[in-house]
CSV table of C-alpha atoms and ligand atoms in Angstrom, one decimal:
chain,number,residue,atom,x,y,z
R,116,MET,CA,10.4,33.3,-18.4
R,117,TRP,CA,10.6,33.0,-22.2
R,118,GLY,CA,9.4,36.6,-23.0
R,119,GLY,CA,12.3,37.3,-25.3
R,120,ARG,CA,10.9,35.5,-28.2
R,121,PHE,CA,7.3,36.2,-27.7
R,122,GLY,CA,5.2,39.3,-28.4
R,123,ALA,CA,2.1,38.3,-26.6
R,124,LYS,CA,1.1,36.4,-23.5
R,125,PRO,CA,-0.4,32.9,-23.6
R,126,GLY,CA,-4.2,32.9,-24.2
R,127,GLU,CA,-6.5,32.3,-21.3
R,128,ILE,CA,-7.4,28.7,-22.2
R,129,LEU,CA,-3.8,27.8,-22.8
R,130,GLN,CA,-3.0,29.2,-19.4
R,131,ALA,CA,-5.9,27.2,-17.8
R,132,ILE,CA,-4.8,23.9,-19.3
R,133,ASN,CA,-1.1,24.6,-18.8
R,134,ALA,CA,-1.0,25.8,-15.2
R,135,SER,CA,-0.1,23.1,-12.7
R,136,ILE,CA,0.6,25.3,-9.7
R,137,ASP,CA,-2.5,24.1,-7.8
R,138,VAL,CA,-1.1,20.6,-7.9
R,139,ASP,CA,2.7,21.0,-8.0
R,140,ARG,CA,2.9,23.5,-5.2
R,141,ARG,CA,3.2,20.4,-3.0
R,142,LEU,CA,6.7,20.1,-4.4
R,143,TRP,CA,7.8,23.4,-3.0
R,144,ALA,CA,10.2,22.0,-0.3
R,145,GLU,CA,11.8,19.6,-2.8
R,146,ASP,CA,12.1,22.4,-5.4
R,147,ILE,CA,13.9,24.7,-3.0
R,148,GLU,CA,16.1,21.9,-1.8
R,149,GLY,CA,17.1,21.0,-5.4
R,150,SER,CA,17.8,24.6,-6.2
R,151,LYS,CA,20.0,25.0,-3.1
R,152,ALA,CA,22.0,22.0,-4.1
R,153,HIS,CA,22.3,23.2,-7.6
R,154,ALA,CA,23.4,26.8,-6.6
R,155,ALA,CA,26.0,25.5,-4.2
R,156,MET,CA,27.4,23.2,-6.9
R,157,LEU,CA,27.5,26.1,-9.5
R,158,ALA,CA,29.5,28.2,-7.1
R,159,LYS,CA,31.9,25.4,-6.1
R,160,GLN,CA,32.5,24.8,-9.8
R,161,GLY,CA,33.2,28.5,-10.4
R,162,ILE,CA,30.2,28.7,-12.7
R,163,ILE,CA,28.6,31.5,-10.7
R,164,ALA,CA,30.1,33.8,-8.1
R,165,ALA,CA,30.2,32.9,-4.5
R,166,GLU,CA,28.3,36.1,-3.6
R,167,ASP,CA,25.6,35.3,-6.0
R,168,ALA,CA,25.3,31.8,-4.6
R,169,ALA,CA,25.1,33.2,-1.1
R,170,ALA,CA,22.3,35.6,-2.1
R,171,ILE,CA,20.4,32.8,-3.8
R,172,GLN,CA,20.7,30.6,-0.7
R,173,LYS,CA,19.4,33.4,1.5
R,174,GLY,CA,16.6,34.2,-1.0
R,175,LEU,CA,15.5,30.6,-1.2
R,176,ASP,CA,15.4,30.3,2.6
R,177,GLN,CA,13.2,33.3,2.8
R,178,ILE,CA,10.9,31.8,0.1
R,179,ALA,CA,10.7,28.6,2.1
R,180,GLY,CA,9.7,30.5,5.1
R,181,GLU,CA,7.0,32.5,3.2
R,182,ILE,CA,5.5,29.3,1.8
R,183,ALA,CA,5.6,27.4,5.1
R,184,GLU,CA,3.8,30.3,6.8
R,185,GLY,CA,1.2,30.6,4.1
R,186,LYS,CA,2.4,34.1,3.1
R,187,PHE,CA,3.5,33.3,-0.4
R,188,ALA,CA,1.3,34.5,-3.3
R,189,PHE,CA,0.6,31.8,-5.9
R,190,ARG,CA,-0.6,33.1,-9.3
R,191,GLN,CA,-2.0,31.1,-12.2
R,192,GLU,CA,0.1,33.0,-14.8
R,193,LEU,CA,3.3,31.7,-13.2
R,194,GLU,CA,2.3,28.2,-14.3
R,195,ASP,CA,4.2,25.9,-11.9
R,196,ILE,CA,6.1,25.8,-8.7
R,197,HIS,CA,9.5,26.2,-10.4
R,198,MET,CA,8.5,29.5,-12.1
R,199,HIS,CA,7.0,30.8,-8.8
R,200,VAL,CA,10.1,30.2,-6.8
R,201,GLU,CA,12.4,31.6,-9.5
R,202,ALA,CA,10.2,34.7,-10.0
R,203,ARG,CA,10.1,35.4,-6.3
R,204,LEU,CA,13.8,34.8,-6.0
R,205,LYS,CA,14.5,37.5,-8.6
R,206,GLU,CA,12.2,39.9,-6.7
R,207,ILE,CA,14.2,39.3,-3.5
R,208,VAL,CA,17.8,39.1,-4.7
R,209,GLY,CA,17.7,40.7,-8.1
R,210,ASP,CA,20.0,39.7,-10.9
R,211,ALA,CA,21.7,36.9,-8.8
R,212,GLY,CA,18.4,35.1,-8.9
R,213,GLY,CA,18.6,35.0,-12.7
R,214,ARG,CA,21.8,33.0,-12.4
R,215,LEU,CA,20.3,30.0,-10.6
R,216,HIS,CA,18.9,28.5,-13.8
R,217,THR,CA,22.4,28.2,-15.4
R,218,ALA,CA,23.0,24.6,-16.6
R,219,ARG,CA,19.5,23.6,-15.6
R,220,SER,CA,16.1,23.2,-17.2
R,221,ARG,CA,12.7,22.8,-15.7
R,222,ASN,CA,12.8,19.3,-17.2
R,223,ASP,CA,15.6,18.0,-14.9
R,224,GLN,CA,14.3,20.3,-12.1
R,225,VAL,CA,10.8,18.7,-12.0
R,226,ALA,CA,12.3,15.3,-12.4
R,227,VAL,CA,14.5,15.7,-9.4
R,228,ASP,CA,11.8,17.4,-7.3
R,229,PHE,CA,9.3,14.7,-8.1
R,230,ARG,CA,11.7,11.9,-7.4
R,231,LEU,CA,12.6,13.3,-4.1
R,232,TRP,CA,8.9,13.6,-3.2
R,233,VAL,CA,8.1,10.1,-4.3
R,234,LYS,CA,11.1,8.7,-2.4
R,235,ARG,CA,10.0,10.4,0.8
R,236,ALA,CA,6.4,9.4,0.3
R,237,LEU,CA,7.5,5.8,-0.2
R,238,GLN,CA,9.5,6.0,3.1
R,239,GLY,CA,6.3,7.1,4.8
R,240,THR,CA,4.4,4.1,3.3
R,241,GLN,CA,7.2,1.8,4.5
R,242,GLU,CA,6.6,3.1,8.1
R,243,GLN,CA,2.9,2.8,7.8
R,244,LEU,CA,3.2,-0.8,6.6
R,245,SER,CA,5.4,-1.6,9.6
R,246,GLY,CA,2.7,-0.2,11.8
R,247,LEU,CA,0.0,-2.3,10.1
R,248,ILE,CA,2.1,-5.4,10.4
R,249,ALA,CA,2.7,-4.7,14.1
R,250,ALA,CA,-1.0,-4.3,14.7
R,251,LEU,CA,-1.8,-7.6,12.9
R,252,VAL,CA,0.9,-9.5,14.8
R,253,GLU,CA,-0.3,-8.1,18.1
R,254,THR,CA,-3.9,-9.0,17.4
R,255,ALA,CA,-2.9,-12.4,16.1
R,256,GLY,CA,-0.9,-13.1,19.3
R,257,ALA,CA,-3.9,-12.3,21.4
R,258,HIS,CA,-6.1,-14.7,19.4
R,259,ALA,CA,-3.6,-17.5,18.6
R,260,ASP,CA,-6.0,-20.3,19.6
R,261,TRP,CA,-9.4,-18.7,18.8
R,262,ILE,CA,-11.2,-21.0,16.4
R,263,MET,CA,-13.0,-19.7,13.4
R,264,PRO,CA,-14.2,-21.1,10.1
R,265,GLY,CA,-11.7,-21.1,7.3
R,266,PHE,CA,-13.4,-20.6,3.9
R,267,THR,CA,-13.0,-21.6,0.4
R,268,HIS,CA,-15.6,-20.2,-2.1
R,269,LEU,CA,-16.9,-18.5,1.1
R,270,GLN,CA,-18.2,-21.9,2.0
R,271,THR,CA,-17.1,-23.3,5.4
R,272,ALA,CA,-14.0,-25.4,4.6
R,273,GLN,CA,-11.9,-26.2,7.7
R,274,PRO,CA,-11.5,-24.8,11.2
R,275,ILE,CA,-8.6,-22.4,11.5
R,276,THR,CA,-7.3,-20.0,14.1
R,277,LEU,CA,-8.0,-16.3,14.0
R,278,GLY,CA,-4.3,-15.7,14.7
R,279,HIS,CA,-3.4,-17.6,11.6
R,280,HIS,CA,-5.9,-15.7,9.5
R,281,LEU,CA,-4.5,-12.4,10.6
R,282,LEU,CA,-0.9,-13.4,10.1
R,283,ALA,CA,-1.8,-14.2,6.4
R,284,TYR,CA,-2.3,-10.4,6.0
R,285,ALA,CA,1.0,-9.7,7.8
R,286,GLU,CA,2.7,-11.8,5.2
R,287,MET,CA,1.0,-9.8,2.4
R,288,ALA,CA,1.9,-6.5,4.1
R,289,GLN,CA,5.5,-7.6,4.4
R,290,ARG,CA,5.7,-8.3,0.7
R,291,ASP,CA,4.0,-5.0,0.0
R,292,ARG,CA,6.8,-3.4,2.2
R,293,ASN,CA,9.4,-5.2,0.1
R,294,ARG,CA,7.9,-3.9,-3.0
R,295,VAL,CA,8.1,-0.4,-1.6
R,296,THR,CA,11.7,-0.9,-0.5
R,297,ASN,CA,12.6,-2.1,-4.0
R,298,ALA,CA,10.9,0.9,-5.6
R,299,ILE,CA,13.0,3.2,-3.4
R,300,ALA,CA,16.2,1.4,-4.3
R,301,ASN,CA,15.3,1.6,-8.0
R,302,LEU,CA,14.6,5.4,-8.0
R,303,ASP,CA,17.6,6.4,-5.9
R,304,GLU,CA,19.4,8.2,-8.7
R,305,SER,CA,19.5,11.9,-9.4
R,306,PRO,CA,18.3,13.4,-12.7
R,307,LEU,CA,19.6,16.9,-11.8
R,308,GLY,CA,22.1,18.2,-14.3
R,309,ALA,CA,20.5,16.5,-17.3
R,310,ALA,CA,19.3,20.0,-18.2
R,311,ALA,CA,16.7,20.1,-21.0
R,312,LEU,CA,17.6,16.7,-22.4
R,313,ALA,CA,21.1,16.6,-23.6
R,314,GLY,CA,23.2,17.6,-20.7
R,315,THR,CA,25.2,20.9,-20.6
R,316,GLY,CA,28.5,22.4,-21.7
R,317,PHE,CA,29.0,24.0,-18.2
R,318,PRO,CA,31.5,22.0,-16.0
R,319,ILE,CA,28.8,20.9,-13.5
R,320,ASP,CA,29.4,18.2,-10.8
R,321,ARG,CA,26.4,15.9,-10.9
R,322,GLU,CA,28.0,13.6,-8.3
R,323,ALA,CA,27.9,16.5,-5.9
R,324,THR,CA,24.3,17.5,-6.4
R,325,ALA,CA,23.2,13.8,-6.2
R,326,LYS,CA,25.0,13.4,-3.0
R,327,ALA,CA,23.7,16.7,-1.5
R,328,LEU,CA,20.1,15.5,-2.2
R,329,GLY,CA,20.7,12.1,-0.7
R,330,PHE,CA,20.7,10.1,-3.9
R,331,ALA,CA,23.0,7.2,-4.4
R,332,ALA,CA,24.3,8.4,-7.7
R,333,PRO,CA,23.5,10.7,-10.7
R,334,MET,CA,21.5,9.1,-13.5
R,335,ARG,CA,23.8,8.0,-16.4
R,336,ASN,CA,21.7,9.2,-19.4
R,337,SER,CA,20.3,12.7,-19.7
R,338,LEU,CA,17.4,11.6,-22.0
R,339,ASP,CA,16.4,8.9,-19.6
R,340,ALA,CA,16.7,11.4,-16.7
R,341,VAL,CA,14.2,13.9,-18.0
R,342,SER,CA,11.7,11.6,-19.5
R,343,SER,CA,11.4,8.5,-17.3
R,344,ARG,CA,8.6,8.2,-14.9
R,345,ASP,CA,8.8,4.5,-14.2
R,346,PHE,CA,9.8,5.4,-10.6
R,347,ALA,CA,6.3,6.8,-10.1
R,348,LEU,CA,4.7,4.0,-12.0
R,349,GLU,CA,6.6,1.5,-9.8
R,350,ALA,CA,5.4,3.3,-6.7
R,351,LEU,CA,1.8,3.3,-8.0
R,352,ALA,CA,2.0,-0.4,-8.8
R,353,ALA,CA,3.2,-1.1,-5.3
R,354,LEU,CA,0.4,1.1,-3.9
R,355,SER,CA,-2.1,-0.6,-6.1
R,356,ILE,CA,-1.1,-4.1,-4.9
R,357,LEU,CA,-1.1,-3.0,-1.3
R,358,SER,CA,-4.5,-1.4,-1.7
R,359,THR,CA,-5.8,-4.6,-3.2
R,360,HIS,CA,-4.6,-6.5,-0.1
R,361,LEU,CA,-6.2,-3.9,2.2
R,362,SER,CA,-9.5,-4.2,0.3
R,363,ARG,CA,-9.6,-8.0,1.0
R,364,LEU,CA,-9.0,-7.4,4.7
R,365,ALA,CA,-11.6,-4.6,4.6
R,366,GLU,CA,-14.1,-6.9,3.0
R,367,GLU,CA,-13.5,-9.4,5.8
R,368,ILE,CA,-14.2,-6.7,8.4
R,369,VAL,CA,-17.4,-5.9,6.6
R,370,LEU,CA,-18.4,-9.5,6.7
R,371,TRP,CA,-17.2,-10.2,10.3
R,372,THR,CA,-19.1,-7.2,11.7
R,373,SER,CA,-22.3,-8.1,10.0
R,374,PRO,CA,-25.1,-9.5,12.2
R,375,GLN,CA,-25.1,-12.6,9.9
R,376,PHE,CA,-21.5,-13.4,10.8
R,377,GLY,CA,-21.3,-11.7,14.2
R,378,PHE,CA,-17.6,-12.5,14.5
R,379,ALA,CA,-16.5,-9.1,15.6
R,380,VAL,CA,-17.6,-5.6,16.5
R,381,LEU,CA,-16.0,-2.2,15.9
R,382,SER,CA,-16.1,0.4,18.6
R,383,ASP,CA,-18.1,3.6,18.2
R,384,ALA,CA,-14.9,5.3,17.1
R,385,TRP,CA,-14.9,3.1,14.0
R,386,SER,CA,-18.6,2.8,13.4
R,387,THR,CA,-21.2,5.1,11.8
R,388,GLY,CA,-25.0,5.1,12.4
R,389,SER,CA,-27.9,5.4,10.0
R,390,SER,CA,-30.1,8.5,9.8
R,391,ILE,CA,-33.2,6.3,9.6
R,392,MET,CA,-32.3,2.9,11.1
R,393,PRO,CA,-31.4,3.3,14.8
R,394,GLN,CA,-30.0,-0.2,15.1
R,395,LYS,CA,-27.3,0.2,12.5
R,396,ARG,CA,-23.6,0.2,13.0
R,397,ASN,CA,-21.9,0.6,9.7
R,398,PRO,CA,-18.2,-0.1,9.0
R,399,ASP,CA,-17.8,2.8,6.6
R,400,ALA,CA,-14.1,3.1,6.9
R,401,ALA,CA,-13.7,-0.6,5.8
R,402,GLU,CA,-16.1,-0.1,2.9
R,403,LEU,CA,-14.1,3.0,1.8
R,404,VAL,CA,-10.9,1.1,1.9
R,405,ARG,CA,-12.5,-1.7,-0.1
R,406,GLY,CA,-13.7,0.8,-2.7
R,407,LYS,CA,-10.5,2.9,-2.9
R,408,ALA,CA,-8.5,-0.1,-4.2
R,409,ALA,CA,-10.3,0.4,-7.5
R,410,GLN,CA,-8.9,4.0,-7.7
R,411,ALA,CA,-5.4,2.8,-6.8
R,412,ALA,CA,-5.5,0.4,-9.7
R,413,ALA,CA,-6.9,3.1,-12.0
R,414,ARG,CA,-4.2,5.6,-11.1
R,415,PHE,CA,-1.5,3.1,-12.1
R,416,ALA,CA,-3.3,2.6,-15.4
R,417,ALA,CA,-3.7,6.4,-15.9
R,418,LEU,CA,0.0,7.1,-15.4
R,419,GLN,CA,0.9,4.2,-17.6
R,420,GLY,CA,-1.3,5.5,-20.3
R,421,ILE,CA,0.4,8.9,-20.1
R,422,VAL,CA,3.9,7.4,-20.5
R,423,LYS,CA,2.8,4.8,-23.1
R,424,ALA,CA,4.2,5.5,-26.6
R,425,LEU,CA,5.6,8.9,-25.5
R,426,PRO,CA,8.7,9.5,-27.6
R,427,LEU,CA,11.9,10.8,-25.8
R,428,ALA,CA,12.5,13.0,-24.2
R,429,TYR,CA,10.3,15.3,-22.1
R,430,ALA,CA,6.7,16.1,-23.2
R,431,LYS,CA,4.1,18.1,-21.4
R,432,ASP,CA,1.9,15.1,-21.0
R,433,LEU,CA,4.2,14.2,-18.1
R,434,GLN,CA,3.0,17.2,-16.1
R,435,ASP,CA,-0.1,15.2,-15.2
R,436,ASP,CA,2.0,12.6,-13.4
R,437,LYS,CA,1.8,14.5,-10.2
R,438,ALA,CA,-1.9,14.9,-9.5
R,439,ILE,CA,-2.3,11.1,-10.1
R,440,THR,CA,0.6,10.2,-7.8
R,441,PHE,CA,-0.2,12.6,-5.0
R,442,ALA,CA,-3.8,11.3,-4.9
R,443,ALA,CA,-2.6,7.7,-4.8
R,444,PHE,CA,-0.3,8.4,-1.9
R,445,ASP,CA,-3.0,10.4,0.0
R,446,ASP,CA,-5.4,7.6,-0.3
R,447,ALA,CA,-2.9,4.9,0.5
R,448,GLY,CA,-1.9,6.8,3.6
R,449,LEU,CA,-5.4,7.1,4.8
R,450,CYS,CA,-6.3,3.5,4.0
R,451,LEU,CA,-3.2,2.2,5.8
R,452,ALA,CA,-4.0,4.3,8.8
R,453,ALA,CA,-7.7,3.2,8.8
R,454,MET,CA,-6.8,-0.5,8.5
R,455,THR,CA,-4.2,-0.3,11.3
R,456,GLY,CA,-6.7,1.5,13.5
R,457,MET,CA,-9.5,-1.0,12.8
R,458,ILE,CA,-7.3,-4.0,13.4
R,459,GLY,CA,-6.4,-2.6,16.8
R,460,ASP,CA,-10.0,-1.8,17.5
R,461,LEU,CA,-11.9,-5.0,16.7
R,462,THR,CA,-13.4,-7.0,19.5
R,463,PHE,CA,-13.9,-10.6,18.5
R,464,ASN,CA,-16.7,-12.9,19.6
R,465,ARG,CA,-15.0,-16.2,20.5
R,466,ALA,CA,-18.2,-18.2,20.9
R,467,ALA,CA,-19.8,-17.0,17.7
R,468,MET,CA,-16.7,-17.8,15.7
R,469,GLU,CA,-16.2,-21.2,17.2
R,470,ALA,CA,-19.9,-22.1,16.6
R,471,ALA,CA,-19.6,-21.0,13.0
R,472,ALA,CA,-16.4,-23.1,12.6
R,473,GLY,CA,-18.4,-26.2,13.4
R,474,LYS,CA,-21.1,-25.6,10.8
R,475,GLY,CA,-21.0,-27.1,7.4
R,476,TYR,CA,-19.2,-30.3,8.4
R,477,SER,CA,-15.9,-28.5,8.6
R,478,THR,CA,-14.1,-31.4,10.2
R,479,ALA,CA,-14.9,-33.8,7.3
R,480,THR,CA,-11.3,-33.7,6.1
R,481,ASP,CA,-10.2,-34.7,9.6
R,482,LEU,CA,-12.5,-37.7,9.4
R,483,ALA,CA,-11.1,-38.7,6.0
R,484,ASP,CA,-7.5,-38.2,7.3
R,485,TRP,CA,-8.4,-40.4,10.4
R,486,LEU,CA,-9.6,-43.1,8.1
R,487,VAL,CA,-6.3,-43.0,6.2
R,488,ARG,CA,-4.2,-42.9,9.4
R,489,GLU,CA,-6.1,-45.4,11.5
R,490,LEU,CA,-7.6,-47.8,9.0
R,491,GLY,CA,-5.1,-47.5,6.2
R,492,LEU,CA,-7.7,-46.5,3.6
R,493,PRO,CA,-6.3,-44.9,0.4
R,494,PHE,CA,-7.2,-41.2,0.7
R,495,ARG,CA,-9.7,-41.4,-2.3
R,496,ASN,CA,-11.6,-44.2,-0.6
R,497,ALA,CA,-11.5,-42.3,2.7
R,498,HIS,CA,-12.9,-39.2,0.9
R,499,HIS,CA,-15.8,-41.3,-0.4
R,500,VAL,CA,-16.6,-42.9,3.0
R,501,THR,CA,-16.5,-39.5,4.6
R,502,GLY,CA,-18.9,-38.2,2.0
R,503,GLU,CA,-21.4,-40.9,2.8
R,504,ILE,CA,-21.1,-40.2,6.5
R,505,VAL,CA,-21.7,-36.5,5.9
R,506,LYS,CA,-24.7,-37.4,3.9
R,507,ARG,CA,-26.0,-39.4,6.9
R,508,ALA,CA,-25.3,-36.5,9.2
R,509,GLU,CA,-27.3,-34.3,6.9
R,510,ASP,CA,-30.2,-36.7,6.9
R,511,LEU,CA,-30.1,-36.9,10.7
R,512,ARG,CA,-29.6,-33.1,11.0
R,513,LEU,CA,-26.6,-33.6,13.2
R,514,PRO,CA,-23.2,-32.1,13.2
R,515,LEU,CA,-20.4,-34.6,12.4
R,516,GLN,CA,-19.2,-35.1,16.0
R,517,ASP,CA,-22.8,-36.0,17.1
R,518,VAL,CA,-23.4,-38.7,14.6
R,519,PRO,CA,-23.7,-42.0,16.6
R,520,LEU,CA,-20.9,-44.5,16.1
R,521,ALA,CA,-23.3,-47.1,14.9
R,522,GLU,CA,-24.4,-44.9,12.0
R,523,MET,CA,-20.8,-44.4,11.0
R,524,GLN,CA,-20.2,-48.1,11.2
R,525,LYS,CA,-23.0,-48.7,8.7
R,526,VAL,CA,-20.8,-46.9,6.2
R,527,GLU,CA,-17.4,-48.4,7.3
R,528,PRO,CA,-17.6,-51.1,10.0
R,529,ARG,CA,-14.0,-50.7,11.2
R,530,ILE,CA,-14.6,-47.1,12.5
R,531,HIS,CA,-14.2,-47.0,16.3
R,532,ALA,CA,-14.9,-44.5,19.1
R,533,GLY,CA,-11.4,-43.0,18.7
R,534,VAL,CA,-12.7,-41.1,15.7
R,535,PHE,CA,-14.5,-38.6,18.0
R,536,ASP,CA,-11.1,-37.3,19.1
R,537,VAL,CA,-10.6,-35.6,15.7
R,538,LEU,CA,-14.1,-34.3,15.0
R,539,SER,CA,-14.1,-31.2,17.2
R,540,VAL,CA,-13.1,-27.9,15.7
R,541,SER,CA,-10.3,-27.2,18.2
R,542,ALA,CA,-8.8,-30.7,17.7
R,543,SER,CA,-8.9,-30.1,14.0
R,544,ALA,CA,-7.1,-26.8,14.1
R,545,SER,CA,-4.6,-28.0,16.7
R,546,SER,CA,-3.7,-31.0,14.6
R,547,ARG,CA,-2.6,-28.8,11.6
R,548,LYS,CA,1.0,-28.4,12.7
R,549,SER,CA,2.7,-28.8,9.4
R,550,TYR,CA,5.0,-25.9,8.5
R,551,GLY,CA,2.7,-22.9,7.7
R,552,GLY,CA,-0.4,-24.6,9.1
R,553,THR,CA,-3.0,-23.1,11.4
R,554,ALA,CA,-2.3,-24.8,14.7
R,555,PRO,CA,-2.1,-22.4,17.7
R,556,GLU,CA,1.4,-23.5,18.5
R,557,ASN,CA,2.4,-22.5,14.9
R,558,VAL,CA,0.7,-19.2,15.3
R,559,ARG,CA,2.5,-18.5,18.6
R,560,ALA,CA,5.9,-19.4,17.0
R,561,GLN,CA,5.2,-17.1,14.0
R,562,VAL,CA,4.1,-14.2,16.3
R,563,ALA,CA,7.4,-14.6,18.2
R,564,ALA,CA,9.3,-14.6,14.9
R,565,TRP,CA,7.5,-11.5,13.7
R,566,LYS,CA,8.1,-9.6,16.9
R,567,GLU,CA,11.8,-10.4,16.5
R,568,ARG,CA,11.8,-9.2,12.9
R,569,LEU,CA,9.9,-6.0,13.8
R,570,LYS,CA,12.4,-5.0,16.5
D,57,LIG,N1,5.4,21.9,-14.8
D,57,LIG,C1,6.2,21.0,-15.7
D,57,LIG,C2,5.9,19.5,-15.3
D,57,LIG,O1,5.4,19.3,-14.3
D,57,LIG,C3,7.6,21.3,-15.5
D,57,LIG,C4,8.4,21.0,-16.7
D,57,LIG,C5,8.2,22.0,-17.8
D,57,LIG,N2,9.0,21.7,-18.9
D,57,LIG,C6,8.7,22.2,-20.1
D,57,LIG,N3,9.6,21.9,-21.0
D,57,LIG,N4,7.7,22.9,-20.4
D,57,LIG,O2,6.2,18.7,-16.1
């Protein structure tokens, strides 16, 4: 491509470090699309002849067919996808092919290809997030009043409903989706026509190519256009945060499906066995989702490190943006599919969850609240009285609702039998009707609202 000025080919090691074709061949469709838009614009502006543009379009279509059918020869010495397509175009259409690169550089070419790719990948992520939210909402609706322990510090805290727990993840996924939507809106400008870095003297129409490629507008500054990768960074940040959310849910699946918790089982389709321990059912997919969140975060850091302190405009460091970004989207796609699948697959054990919800004096707050409501104690005093009753229950080895009234009255004589109404786990969960609270009626209302939103 630059043979005119050079007497010899690049050395072997330079070729090895420089070639990106094994990675950026994934941009082939976007590269051809960008070239078609560029060629059409060049002809329309009278920069190249209409016949040449027609030959270029035809040649590019043929190349697209060859690549799609796996008949295209990729060669290391042609460095990247842009040079592959251009070299093949010249083979097919001759001199006309050499006119395609008028008023264009690989710098704006790769920027536009990669932006298009990331935009589409983000749209795929959006759809997958909608699928995950739908699965969470569906499962939440089916378990709106199933009682389970709510934890803080992974210590039993208060009884909650499973539906409420699952909807917490729907909320996170919705914010993840918003982040993805914002990232798409932010990247929706075309760098094509920025050329190497300074723009061009040819009378190009950047509005036209931006529009042809589905971008809202052309980027306003040519230096920014060829050197910015914050669109990819923003995408990786969004993927990193969503992967972090998935890892929390994955960890809960690991806990819930353990024999110690026994809250849920995954079907055979989502479980693996052990080569030595015949009894094992391992939640491998959940563990991998949990682990992969680390790589999602690392990929953001890796790309940020590439861009950090890089002077304007383009520098070859940026070539490595793609391997990182492709891997991030591949993993995120798999993790979202796995979580959506597992959420739909889990079978919950109502009795085990409810029994666990009653352990650890989980209705102690309800007792304290009752003392405030019924006896008019200040909450701090009620907290203290309840603490003493819990201590007695511990000594007697009884759950709170089985402590005899007389024992409670030794701590606070005004306690009466009405207290037992609030000490069961289901009464506790049902009472929490404050906006955003765990009560089954709240869960049902939220599920209905989600279904409306998902339509
Ligand atoms: N393969 C290169 C990349 O991905 C394309 C741009 C090359 N530009 C250049 N000035 N060498 O970044």
